[in-house]
Short mmCIF file of C-alpha atoms and ligand atoms in Angstrom, two decimals:
data_model
loop_
_atom_site.label_atom_id
_atom_site.label_comp_id
_atom_site.label_asym_id
_atom_site.label_seq_id
_atom_site.Cartn_x
_atom_site.Cartn_y
_atom_site.Cartn_z
CA UNK K 1 -22.77 -35.02 284.44
CA UNK K 2 -23.59 -32.18 286.88
CA UNK K 3 -26.66 -31.47 289.20
CA UNK K 4 -27.60 -28.11 290.71
CA UNK K 5 -28.70 -29.61 294.01
CA UNK K 6 -27.84 -32.67 296.18
CA UNK K 7 -31.47 -33.60 296.98
CA UNK K 8 -31.00 -36.94 295.32
CA UNK K 9 -27.95 -37.77 297.40
CA UNK K 10 -29.69 -36.60 300.65
CA UNK K 11 -32.69 -38.85 299.91
CA UNK K 12 -30.52 -41.77 298.95
CA UNK K 13 -28.56 -41.60 302.16
CA UNK K 14 -31.58 -40.99 304.31
CA UNK K 15 -33.24 -44.10 302.92
CA UNK K 16 -30.32 -46.31 303.52
CA UNK K 17 -29.11 -44.87 306.81
CA UNK K 18 -31.38 -46.92 309.12
CA UNK K 19 -29.86 -50.09 307.69
CA UNK K 20 -26.24 -49.49 308.66
CA UNK K 21 -23.24 -47.27 308.51
CA UNK K 22 -22.55 -45.45 305.28
CA UNK K 23 -19.29 -46.63 303.80
CA UNK K 24 -17.20 -47.00 300.73
CA UNK K 25 -13.63 -47.84 299.76
CA UNK K 26 -11.12 -45.05 299.98
CA UNK K 27 -9.72 -45.98 296.56
CA UNK K 28 -13.18 -46.54 294.81
CA UNK K 29 -14.40 -43.66 292.68
CA UNK K 30 -12.28 -41.18 294.72
CA UNK K 31 -13.78 -42.36 298.04
CA UNK K 32 -17.17 -40.83 297.41
CA UNK K 33 -19.75 -42.41 299.74
CA UNK K 34 -22.34 -41.57 297.25
CA UNK K 35 -21.26 -42.21 293.71
CA UNK K 36 -22.72 -41.41 290.32
CA UNK K 37 -23.26 -44.21 287.82
CA UNK K 38 -24.01 -43.29 284.18
CA UNK K 39 -22.65 -44.79 280.93
CA UNK K 40 -19.12 -43.82 280.02
CA UNK K 41 -17.68 -44.39 276.54
CA UNK K 42 -14.40 -45.58 278.08
CA UNK K 43 -16.19 -48.15 280.24
CA UNK K 44 -18.83 -49.24 277.73
CA UNK K 45 -17.66 -52.89 277.51
CA UNK K 46 -16.09 -53.11 280.92
CA UNK K 47 -17.69 -55.01 283.89
CA UNK K 48 -18.35 -51.73 285.69
CA UNK K 49 -21.58 -49.99 286.78
CA UNK K 50 -20.72 -47.28 284.25
CA UNK K 51 -20.88 -49.71 281.36
CA UNK K 52 -23.71 -50.27 278.93
CA UNK K 53 -23.39 -53.99 278.19
CA UNK K 54 -24.78 -56.60 280.42
CA UNK K 55 -23.39 -56.13 283.98
CA UNK K 56 -22.82 -59.71 285.02
CA UNK K 57 -24.34 -61.27 288.22
CA UNK K 58 -22.33 -60.41 291.30
CA UNK K 59 -22.38 -59.26 294.83
CA UNK K 60 -20.80 -55.82 295.51
CA UNK K 61 -17.20 -55.66 296.89
CA UNK K 62 -16.98 -59.39 297.01
CA UNK K 63 -13.18 -59.22 297.34
CA UNK K 64 -13.28 -57.05 300.47
CA UNK K 65 -13.05 -58.10 304.16
CA UNK K 66 -16.28 -56.20 304.85
CA UNK K 67 -18.59 -56.21 301.83
CA UNK K 68 -21.63 -53.81 302.09
CA UNK K 69 -24.73 -55.41 303.64
CA UNK K 70 -27.22 -53.17 301.86
CA UNK K 71 -27.03 -51.18 298.60
CA UNK K 72 -29.27 -48.26 297.49
CA UNK K 73 -29.64 -47.38 293.78
CA UNK K 74 -31.53 -44.07 293.33
CA UNK K 75 -32.70 -42.96 289.96
CA UNK K 76 -31.73 -39.39 289.09
CA UNK K 77 -32.77 -40.18 285.57
CA UNK K 78 -34.56 -43.40 284.67
CA UNK K 79 -34.00 -45.52 281.54
CA UNK K 80 -36.81 -47.88 280.69
CA UNK K 81 -34.48 -50.27 278.77
CA UNK K 82 -32.22 -50.78 281.79
CA UNK K 83 -33.40 -53.35 284.27
CA UNK K 84 -31.77 -54.26 287.48
CA UNK K 85 -32.08 -57.95 288.14
CA UNK K 86 -31.97 -59.55 291.59
CA UNK K 87 -31.91 -63.22 292.43
CA UNK K 88 -32.45 -64.32 295.98
CA UNK K 89 -32.31 -67.93 296.90
CA UNK K 90 -32.28 -70.34 299.87
CA UNK K 91 -28.88 -72.08 300.22
CA UNK K 92 -30.46 -74.79 302.30
CA UNK K 93 -31.72 -76.05 298.91
CA UNK K 94 -28.11 -76.63 297.68
CA UNK K 95 -26.93 -80.20 297.44
CA UNK K 96 -24.74 -80.64 300.64
CA UNK K 97 -21.63 -81.58 298.76
CA UNK K 98 -21.74 -78.34 296.67
CA UNK K 99 -22.50 -76.28 299.75
CA UNK K 100 -19.56 -77.89 301.52
CA UNK K 101 -17.07 -76.90 298.74
CA UNK K 102 -18.55 -73.33 298.43
CA UNK K 103 -18.07 -72.89 302.25
CA UNK K 104 -14.28 -73.48 301.96
CA UNK K 105 -11.89 -70.73 300.95
CA UNK K 106 -11.01 -72.05 297.50
CA UNK K 107 -11.94 -68.85 295.75
CA UNK K 108 -9.62 -65.91 294.95
CA UNK K 109 -11.66 -62.84 294.26
CA UNK K 110 -9.97 -59.76 292.65
CA UNK K 111 -11.10 -56.05 292.83
CA UNK K 112 -12.67 -54.59 289.72
CA UNK K 113 -11.71 -51.58 287.72
CA UNK K 114 -13.62 -49.11 289.83
CA UNK K 115 -10.81 -49.28 292.42
CA UNK K 116 -7.73 -47.17 291.84
CA UNK K 117 -5.62 -49.92 293.45
CA UNK K 118 -6.01 -52.79 291.15
CA UNK K 119 -5.16 -56.38 291.91
CA UNK K 120 -6.49 -56.45 295.50
CA UNK K 121 -7.42 -59.98 296.06
CA UNK K 122 -9.17 -61.96 298.84
CA UNK K 123 -9.10 -65.70 299.31
CA UNK K 124 -12.55 -66.55 300.55
CA UNK K 125 -15.46 -68.87 300.54
CA UNK K 126 -18.61 -68.21 298.47
CA UNK K 127 -20.88 -69.13 301.33
CA UNK K 128 -20.41 -67.86 304.96
CA UNK K 129 -22.76 -69.79 307.20
CA UNK K 130 -24.98 -72.73 306.63
CA UNK K 131 -28.32 -73.43 305.13
CA UNK K 132 -30.88 -70.61 304.84
CA UNK K 133 -28.62 -68.33 306.88
CA UNK K 134 -25.68 -68.48 304.52
CA UNK K 135 -24.28 -65.15 303.27
CA UNK K 136 -22.92 -64.91 299.79
CA UNK K 137 -19.74 -63.44 298.11
CA UNK K 138 -20.02 -63.86 294.31
CA UNK K 139 -18.26 -62.21 291.55
CA UNK K 140 -17.48 -64.72 288.84
CA UNK K 141 -15.72 -62.32 286.35
CA UNK K 142 -13.09 -61.68 289.04
CA UNK K 143 -12.78 -65.14 290.56
CA UNK K 144 -10.05 -67.70 290.28
CA UNK K 145 -10.32 -71.21 291.67
CA UNK K 146 -7.90 -73.36 293.70
CA UNK K 147 -8.93 -76.54 291.95
CA UNK K 148 -11.30 -78.17 289.50
CA UNK K 149 -13.72 -79.20 292.39
CA UNK K 150 -14.13 -75.57 293.37
CA UNK K 151 -14.70 -74.50 289.78
CA UNK K 152 -17.31 -77.28 289.27
CA UNK K 153 -19.16 -76.31 292.47
CA UNK K 154 -19.11 -72.66 291.43
CA UNK K 155 -20.67 -73.51 288.08
CA UNK K 156 -23.37 -75.56 289.75
CA UNK K 157 -24.01 -72.63 292.11
CA UNK K 158 -24.47 -70.26 289.16
CA UNK K 159 -27.19 -72.55 287.75
CA UNK K 160 -28.83 -72.77 291.18
CA UNK K 161 -28.88 -69.02 291.80
CA UNK K 162 -30.40 -68.09 288.48
CA UNK K 163 -33.46 -70.35 288.66
CA UNK K 164 -35.52 -67.43 289.61
CA UNK K 165 -34.99 -63.70 289.52
CA UNK K 166 -36.78 -60.38 289.81
CA UNK K 167 -36.51 -57.42 287.42
CA UNK K 168 -36.77 -53.75 288.42
CA UNK K 169 -36.65 -50.70 286.35
CA UNK K 170 -35.49 -47.76 288.41
CA UNK K 171 -37.43 -44.72 287.34
CA UNK K 172 -36.54 -41.07 287.94
CA UNK K 173 -37.02 -40.49 291.76
CA UNK K 174 -37.21 -44.17 292.67
CA UNK K 175 -34.90 -45.98 294.88
CA UNK K 176 -34.08 -49.74 294.89
CA UNK K 177 -32.60 -51.13 298.10
CA UNK K 178 -31.35 -54.63 298.35
CA UNK K 179 -29.47 -56.93 300.61
CA UNK K 180 -25.99 -57.57 299.17
CA UNK K 181 -25.36 -60.76 301.14
CA UNK K 182 -28.43 -62.96 300.50
CA UNK K 183 -28.74 -62.59 296.81
CA UNK K 184 -26.87 -61.62 293.68
CA UNK K 185 -27.62 -58.84 291.13
CA UNK K 186 -27.03 -57.77 287.61
CA UNK K 187 -28.19 -55.17 285.07
CA UNK K 188 -29.29 -55.53 281.51
CA UNK K 189 -27.56 -53.86 278.62
CA UNK K 190 -29.00 -50.72 277.33
CA UNK K 191 -28.18 -48.29 274.46
CA UNK K 192 -26.20 -45.28 275.72
CA UNK K 193 -26.39 -41.88 274.05
CA UNK K 194 -23.44 -40.20 275.77
CA UNK K 195 -25.14 -36.85 275.31
CA UNK K 196 -25.97 -35.99 278.96
CA UNK K 197 -29.44 -37.63 278.85
CA UNK K 198 -28.45 -41.17 279.83
CA UNK K 199 -29.55 -43.24 282.76
CA UNK K 200 -28.10 -41.76 285.94
CA UNK K 201 -28.04 -43.75 289.19
CA UNK K 202 -26.79 -42.62 292.61
CA UNK K 203 -25.33 -45.51 294.52
CA UNK K 204 -24.64 -45.74 298.22
CA UNK K 205 -23.81 -48.65 300.50
CA UNK K 206 -23.88 -49.48 304.21
CA UNK K 207 -21.99 -51.97 306.35
CA UNK K 208 -23.42 -53.48 309.62
CA UNK K 209 -23.55 -51.07 312.49
CA UNK K 210 -21.74 -53.67 314.56
CA UNK K 211 -18.66 -53.60 312.26
CA UNK K 212 -15.61 -52.48 314.37
CA UNK K 213 -14.00 -49.22 313.32
CA UNK K 214 -10.62 -50.82 313.08
CA UNK K 215 -11.82 -52.98 310.23
CA UNK K 216 -11.78 -49.84 308.17
CA UNK K 217 -8.84 -47.89 309.57
CA UNK K 218 -6.49 -50.88 309.56
CA UNK K 219 -7.21 -51.71 305.92
CA UNK K 220 -7.17 -48.09 304.88
CA UNK K 221 -9.35 -49.20 302.03
CA UNK K 222 -12.78 -48.63 303.44
CA UNK K 223 -14.07 -45.27 304.64
CA UNK K 224 -16.79 -44.38 307.01
CA UNK K 225 -18.23 -41.01 306.41
CA UNK K 226 -20.91 -39.19 308.33
CA UNK K 227 -23.75 -37.75 306.44
CA UNK K 228 -22.83 -34.27 305.10
CA UNK K 229 -19.10 -34.82 305.35
FE1 FE2 F 1 -23.36 -54.20 291.94
#
């Protein structure tokens, strides 16, 4: 789908900019730091933001060394039937034994189909840090486990995280900004039309300002891009 102006992109970036450094992967959606999400027939049943089935609970770029800290979803065209779901939780409420297993690198997380280079994989822990300060990596559709203990802890974590969630409908001209490391998110299914009138979201992400430049250049997988570039 095409637009005549880039006002939505400018607003989206301006809203997110105070929270970090604009970034994306070089191989993700052609390296665009602001990407368009709308239903595609070819992705209808895939676990991608361009699908129209339920987008499973996850954190963005869980497989990467430096996942985004904040994500902005800006509505170019709203869709009342599509709800973005966010579950935030306090990991200090997790049973200690489950938290211990989740804090160990027993989880192998693969990249999803939005990346040109498939099969990228990171061995990681689900939780980084302890108690209420723990940060989360979570992408069950793309996660393999080292052992049965890790798989069981992961299943118990799923039940824990989904005890309470919030629902947001992003209308035209509205932005939803959320922390990608202290909660997980999902999106409900909705009926696509594929006629140019579907839900259209502009997505941008930032990483912490303190992230060293070499984290990106060495990996050659994550771009920083100044506004307007
Ligand atoms: Fe996401």
